[in-house]
Structure formats: structure tokens, C-alpha cells
């Protein structure tokens, strides 16, 4: 008889209330995969986009939301080496984290860093994979450069501030309240700009311009980012909270020799994600284990309260990460 588990599904595209508890079969590990008994699942903005019908899972992925989790390895598929039953890991998921069990490629699992609990570990994969691959690999951030991250108090922003600071960049952030700006400074930003009262373009130009900008806002931020960049600056676009369409004078790109780029993590190949996991293990896990970088925790909800967790995220009142307690 098929063994069943509790999960949260998206009953139809819509607001937080379409997230409902259900029962689903416990997944089996495919080739190269493990199954985790989920302790905590991280909640991310892309989950809300998926819930609203604006971000479909890639082919073959679970239709259940949830892009990251911490948990214990309870089943191992063929072709997996380096993981054993009972190992405590955190993992980037193709989907399906809002459930008691989830299958994911073994190569996308990382050990729970020494000294970190399962709740914190669940918050690591989505933002650390995204920030590492966009800020350091794609954006090429170097020590001493001026780095601007928008949405500095978000899950992505709090991770980006800490990592850029740890690798010696000068960090600037924008956020929507003085309280959020204070949180950005406490995390290592040299200056945080309340975008509701101050102009980030003027603030960055006063410093000589940004060498790298990580942007999730888009819309009219796109031409303003281009103005805020220094010569040879790079703009890395990871989302469009204000929309993907803008009018842009490309002459500035030519004159300042700018690079405009971007990426999204979920549709990338398993191999590409495995390479990011390897890089993180080598370059970032020692910082987590030394306590030099840590996830910023906002709040935890029970799995059955996933709708309330989404409502909190969409209120934008939160600072840092929101998690679902599954069996932790
Ligand atoms: N490309 C990728 O691979 C990838 C991966 C993961 C996440 N993302 C994207 O990265 C972003 C952050 O994700 P997250 O999980 O960290 O989300 P999050 O914690 O909910 O953060 C979103 C932040 O954006 C700010 N914001 C919301 N609406 C805004 C608007 N209209 N204009 C300006 N700022 C706005 C809010 O801060 P304020 O109150 O300060 O405005 C909020 O803290 C999301 O857009 C997500 O889709 C992309």
C-alpha cells in the first residue's frame, strides 16, 4: 500500500488561502536522488509567485511549493555516493518542500553547518545559491568594490549584505523603512538608503558609483540602476517586483562600458546547481561554521499555517527569512 504524507498544495492560482493541507504519496528517490524527512522548509518569494500562477514548476518537478528544506536522509537512490541514511542536511529542491518528505538530487544537499540548528539550516539554500551565483560568479564582485543590493532586508538581501561584506566589498543597501535600514547596517552595510525618503542614485553617485548592483525590483529601477553604476559596472537582475518593462537610454551602457545581465536559479540544470553547491561548500560553509555569516530569522509557522506565512511575506513587514516547521 502507498505510504502517505501531509503536504501543502496550491489548490488553484490565487492568494495565500489557496494553500491547503492535503495528503500525497511519500516520494521515492530517483537515480542520483535522496529523500529527506523534512524538519523545516524555507519560504521564498518565488513560492508566492508560483502560488499566484506566475511561476510554473519546471518539467518533472513536484507541483507542491517549496524550494529549500532541512531534514534527515531517509532513502537513497541508485548512483548516490557521499550521503548516508540519517545524515542531517539542507538542500535546494526542485519543488515539494512544503511536505513531510521530499526527493532532491543528492548533489544539491549540503551538510547542516556545525553549530547551526535545523531551523536556521532550512533558510540557507535558496538565498545562498542565488546570491553566490549572481553576485560572485556572474557579477564577479571583488574585495574593495562598491556593491548595492536592493531589498536589503529580504531573505536575498540579508544574505547578500553579509556575504559581500565577508568577502571585503563596500556594501550599500536599499530598504523601505528606517527599521529595515538599521537592520541592513547591523548586518554589515556601510550605508542603507530608505528608498521612500532618499534617492539611491544620488547616494551611490556621491560614492563614485556602484561597481555591482543586485536588483529584484526592475521597472523604473532599471534606468536608475544604470545611472547609479560606475564605469565598468555590472547590473545583475534577479526579479522584477515592479515589472520587467522599462525605457532605457543604452548610450550610458556604451559610454560607461556596463554589463547588464541576470539569471534565475530554478530552471538551471542539475549539474549547474551541483557546481554552485560545491562552490558554497568550499567558500561559504567555513564562514557559516565560524559564525561570521548566519541566516537572519524572521518567523516560523507550522506547515498547516503556510497561508499565514505567505501573507506575512507579502506584507513585506518581515526582516530576513520565514520558515515552516514540518517535523523539527
Ligand atoms: N533569480 C533567482 O534565481 C531568484 C531566486 C530567489 C529569489 N529571487 C527573487 O528575489 C527577490 C527576493 O526574494 P526573497 O525570497 O528574499 O523575498 P522577500 O524576503 O519577500 O523580499 C522581497 C523584498 O522586496 C521588497 N519589495 C517588495 N515589493 C517591492 C516593490 N514593489 N518595490 C521595491 N521593493 C519591493 C520588500 O522590501 P521593502 O519593504 O524594503 O520594499 C521585500 O523585503 C524576490 O523578488 C524573488 O522572486 C530570485
XYZ file of C-alpha atoms and ligand atoms in Angstrom:
376
model
C 0.000 0.000 0.000
C 1.297 3.505 -0.867
C 2.534 5.365 2.202
C 1.057 8.833 2.500
C 2.372 12.092 3.956
C 0.987 15.511 4.868
C 1.743 18.263 2.357
C 0.546 21.736 1.421
C -0.692 22.117 -2.148
C -1.759 25.033 -4.331
C -5.449 24.255 -4.892
C -5.794 26.884 -7.661
C -3.842 30.023 -8.604
C -4.598 32.810 -6.137
C -3.891 34.444 -2.780
C -2.420 32.784 0.339
C -5.694 30.957 1.152
C -5.299 28.636 -1.857
C -2.544 26.894 0.151
C -4.290 23.908 1.756
C -3.187 20.837 3.681
C -3.551 17.598 1.747
C -2.197 14.046 1.624
C 0.229 12.882 -1.038
C 2.248 9.675 -1.575
C 5.718 9.761 0.025
C 8.171 10.260 -2.879
C 10.690 7.575 -3.916
C 14.284 8.620 -4.691
C 15.122 8.639 -8.422
C 18.618 7.991 -9.806
C 21.074 10.321 -8.065
C 18.432 11.462 -5.569
C 17.808 11.160 -1.845
C 14.557 11.505 0.094
C 14.595 13.799 3.124
C 12.287 13.680 6.139
C 11.725 17.429 6.264
C 12.393 19.246 9.549
C 11.827 22.822 8.338
C 11.003 24.238 4.898
C 12.099 27.730 3.846
C 9.519 30.154 2.430
C 10.646 32.305 -0.501
C 9.091 34.948 -2.754
C 9.191 32.594 -5.767
C 6.785 30.294 -3.812
C 4.277 33.167 -3.748
C 4.750 33.729 -7.479
C 4.119 30.009 -8.085
C 1.023 30.147 -5.839
C -0.300 33.104 -7.862
C 0.154 31.171 -11.117
C 3.067 33.316 -12.343
C 5.973 30.835 -11.928
C 5.246 27.299 -13.103
C 7.451 24.444 -11.846
C 9.942 23.241 -14.469
C 9.083 19.959 -16.272
C 9.387 16.945 -13.963
C 9.380 18.973 -10.720
C 6.799 18.483 -7.945
C 3.763 20.764 -8.203
C 3.996 21.294 -4.422
C 5.648 24.586 -3.412
C 8.941 24.746 -1.501
C 12.425 25.307 -2.910
C 14.532 24.528 0.178
C 14.425 22.434 3.337
C 16.462 20.942 6.141
C 15.972 17.329 7.124
C 17.327 13.818 7.572
C 18.218 11.461 4.724
C 15.730 8.553 4.919
C 16.112 6.937 1.460
C 18.938 6.861 -1.063
C 18.577 6.264 -4.813
C 20.917 4.451 -7.177
C 24.130 6.232 -8.125
C 24.391 8.309 -4.930
C 27.687 8.477 -3.067
C 28.801 10.604 -0.151
C 25.490 10.582 1.766
C 24.238 8.021 4.302
C 20.901 7.299 5.950
C 20.470 9.570 8.977
C 22.664 12.394 7.632
C 21.346 15.849 8.545
C 21.406 18.129 5.520
C 19.921 21.221 3.985
C 19.007 21.069 0.327
C 17.997 23.075 -2.689
C 14.816 21.467 -4.023
C 13.232 21.334 -7.474
C 9.934 21.914 -5.565
C 7.944 19.988 -2.972
C 9.430 21.378 0.266
C 6.030 22.068 1.886
C 5.670 18.372 2.791
C 6.815 15.789 5.320
C 9.119 14.119 2.771
C 10.805 15.422 -0.371
C 13.076 13.971 -3.086
C 16.003 16.014 -4.385
C 19.334 15.431 -6.177
C 21.971 14.317 -3.651
C 24.388 16.806 -5.236
C 22.109 19.673 -4.125
C 22.409 18.705 -0.438
C 24.897 20.336 1.898
C 25.682 19.343 5.481
C 23.980 21.306 8.242
C 26.833 23.636 9.251
C 28.391 22.871 12.657
C 26.721 24.937 15.359
C 23.582 25.618 13.336
C 20.129 24.210 14.108
C 17.716 22.695 11.576
C 15.528 25.801 11.554
C 18.424 28.038 10.504
C 19.752 25.464 8.046
C 16.432 25.388 6.163
C 16.945 29.078 5.347
C 20.290 28.654 3.615
C 19.928 27.003 0.190
C 17.673 29.264 -1.909
C 19.256 32.575 -0.955
C 22.858 31.337 -0.709
C 22.732 29.555 -4.106
C 21.108 32.656 -5.646
C 23.454 35.210 -4.092
C 26.612 33.194 -4.713
C 25.854 32.512 -8.362
C 24.650 36.052 -9.167
C 26.891 38.270 -7.038
C 30.165 36.349 -7.136
C 30.112 34.034 -10.183
C 28.041 36.109 -12.628
C 28.649 39.570 -11.139
C 32.318 38.954 -10.282
C 32.265 41.004 -7.060
C 35.773 41.698 -5.762
C 37.135 42.984 -2.450
C 37.087 46.785 -2.253
C 34.309 47.188 -4.850
C 31.134 49.151 -4.105
C 28.158 46.763 -4.073
C 24.491 47.858 -3.960
C 21.688 45.410 -3.158
C 18.051 46.439 -3.385
C 15.569 44.865 -0.951
C 18.346 44.732 1.642
C 16.073 43.344 4.385
C 14.722 40.481 2.243
C 15.944 36.908 2.510
C 18.139 37.553 -0.526
C 19.224 40.990 0.697
C 20.275 39.908 4.199
C 22.351 37.105 2.654
C 23.904 39.385 0.021
C 24.899 42.051 2.572
C 26.655 39.518 4.795
C 28.474 37.641 2.025
C 29.607 40.775 0.192
C 30.838 42.197 3.496
C 32.620 38.952 4.402
C 34.455 38.988 1.051
C 35.650 42.582 1.553
C 33.282 44.634 -0.600
C 31.862 48.008 0.459
C 28.148 47.312 0.836
C 25.187 49.631 0.229
C 21.549 48.568 0.506
C 18.080 49.974 -0.076
C 15.022 49.173 2.058
C 11.546 50.557 2.651
C 11.738 51.751 6.286
C 14.248 53.181 8.771
C 13.926 49.987 10.860
C 14.857 47.860 7.844
C 17.739 50.211 7.009
C 19.062 49.835 10.581
C 18.925 46.042 10.174
C 20.953 46.297 6.935
C 23.634 48.378 8.686
C 23.743 45.931 11.618
C 24.439 43.151 9.084
C 27.433 44.990 7.615
C 26.136 47.551 5.121
C 28.226 50.733 5.178
C 25.092 52.711 4.324
C 21.412 51.837 3.908
C 19.124 54.078 1.880
C 15.407 54.327 2.733
C 14.088 54.449 -0.830
C 10.853 56.053 0.343
C 12.690 59.190 1.515
C 16.079 59.187 -0.249
C 17.397 58.717 -3.775
C 19.711 55.731 -4.132
C 21.129 57.081 -7.417
C 22.401 60.246 -5.723
C 23.684 58.272 -2.719
C 25.723 55.903 -4.907
C 26.991 58.608 -7.246
C 28.296 60.502 -4.200
C 30.479 57.423 -3.524
C 31.744 57.193 -7.127
C 29.007 54.849 -8.388
C 28.278 51.168 -7.783
C 30.580 48.565 -9.288
C 27.855 45.928 -8.960
C 24.104 46.149 -8.338
C 21.911 43.146 -7.438
C 18.334 44.101 -8.309
C 14.994 42.393 -7.702
C 12.801 45.454 -8.294
C 13.083 46.245 -12.036
C 10.586 48.737 -13.522
C 11.918 52.282 -13.225
C 14.830 50.961 -11.125
C 16.401 49.684 -14.361
C 17.314 53.107 -15.834
C 18.081 54.409 -12.328
C 20.445 51.477 -11.720
C 22.233 52.270 -14.974
C 22.698 55.860 -13.766
C 23.973 54.641 -10.385
C 26.633 52.332 -11.876
C 30.292 53.318 -12.065
C 32.416 52.791 -15.201
C 32.735 49.060 -15.968
C 29.826 48.451 -13.570
C 27.593 45.376 -13.667
C 23.830 45.104 -13.130
C 22.552 41.633 -12.188
C 18.771 41.308 -12.386
C 17.149 38.501 -10.367
C 13.478 39.538 -10.279
C 11.015 42.236 -11.311
C 8.826 43.131 -8.325
C 7.858 46.342 -10.171
C 7.715 44.739 -13.623
C 10.154 43.763 -16.388
C 9.482 46.636 -18.818
C 11.452 49.885 -18.814
C 12.620 52.624 -21.152
C 16.410 52.739 -21.178
C 18.966 55.027 -22.776
C 21.573 52.479 -23.881
C 24.149 55.194 -24.577
C 25.143 55.062 -20.900
C 25.835 51.340 -21.257
C 28.271 52.081 -24.066
C 29.904 55.139 -22.534
C 30.388 53.544 -19.084
C 31.172 50.064 -20.555
C 28.436 48.454 -18.437
C 27.386 44.806 -18.294
C 23.638 44.151 -17.927
C 22.889 40.544 -17.012
C 20.738 38.350 -14.797
C 19.619 34.807 -14.079
C 17.014 32.679 -12.405
C 18.018 29.615 -10.425
C 15.168 27.124 -10.679
C 15.268 26.215 -14.402
C 19.051 25.697 -14.434
C 20.414 22.168 -14.941
C 21.078 19.791 -12.048
C 24.776 19.984 -12.964
C 24.851 23.788 -12.768
C 23.204 23.668 -9.325
C 25.623 20.947 -8.173
C 28.552 23.217 -9.130
C 27.058 26.075 -7.090
C 26.660 23.666 -4.133
C 30.347 22.694 -4.418
C 31.450 26.337 -4.530
C 29.327 27.159 -1.481
C 30.721 24.214 0.455
C 34.275 25.352 -0.202
C 33.935 29.130 0.066
C 30.937 29.855 2.296
C 30.368 26.881 4.636
C 33.544 27.740 6.617
C 32.124 31.251 7.197
C 28.823 29.774 8.439
C 30.647 27.337 10.727
C 32.813 30.157 12.112
C 29.665 32.193 12.835
C 30.851 35.011 10.535
C 27.683 34.722 8.427
C 24.262 33.489 9.599
C 20.741 33.458 8.236
C 18.541 36.250 9.582
C 15.403 34.611 11.002
C 12.101 36.479 10.886
C 9.460 33.942 11.950
C 8.363 30.295 11.951
C 4.909 28.882 11.197
C 3.569 25.328 11.333
C 3.206 23.573 7.983
C -0.582 23.889 8.284
C -0.159 27.683 8.570
C 1.551 28.089 5.196
C -1.099 30.622 4.131
C -0.250 32.833 7.132
C 3.459 32.525 6.295
C 2.782 33.734 2.733
C 0.605 36.590 3.995
C 3.455 37.738 6.243
C 5.943 37.585 3.372
C 3.639 39.526 1.074
C 3.040 42.157 3.770
C 6.782 42.915 3.424
C 6.809 43.556 7.193
C 9.383 40.809 7.671
C 13.159 41.155 8.004
C 15.040 38.055 6.832
C 13.656 34.550 6.440
C 10.326 32.868 7.167
C 10.194 29.082 7.710
C 7.599 26.328 8.057
C 8.025 23.821 10.885
C 7.301 20.393 9.462
C 8.756 17.845 11.905
C 11.586 19.783 13.551
N 16.512 34.877 -9.855
C 16.520 33.966 -8.909
O 17.067 32.885 -9.071
C 15.828 34.248 -7.606
C 15.916 33.320 -6.554
C 15.309 33.618 -5.330
C 14.614 34.811 -5.197
N 14.512 35.659 -6.257
C 13.778 36.930 -6.128
O 14.463 37.736 -5.211
C 13.525 38.565 -4.547
C 13.720 38.433 -3.052
O 13.306 37.140 -2.660
P 13.081 36.813 -1.124
O 12.609 35.443 -1.018
O 14.286 37.255 -0.389
O 11.829 37.792 -0.852
P 11.375 38.686 0.323
O 12.117 38.374 1.591
O 9.901 38.653 0.350
O 11.835 40.140 -0.131
C 11.262 40.948 -1.077
C 11.641 42.374 -0.666
O 11.396 43.236 -1.769
C 10.961 44.473 -1.294
N 9.847 44.844 -2.172
C 8.670 44.207 -2.313
N 7.927 44.795 -3.244
C 8.663 45.819 -3.709
C 8.455 46.814 -4.678
N 7.336 46.856 -5.403
N 9.416 47.721 -4.901
C 10.576 47.671 -4.190
N 10.846 46.745 -3.265
C 9.887 45.843 -3.027
C 10.493 44.328 0.139
O 11.269 45.159 0.956
P 10.900 46.696 1.215
O 9.843 46.749 2.275
O 12.181 47.277 1.659
O 10.377 47.263 -0.059
C 10.827 42.873 0.489
O 11.604 42.766 1.655
C 12.138 38.127 -4.998
O 11.669 39.021 -5.972
C 12.374 36.760 -5.571
O 11.431 36.424 -6.569
C 15.111 35.406 -7.435
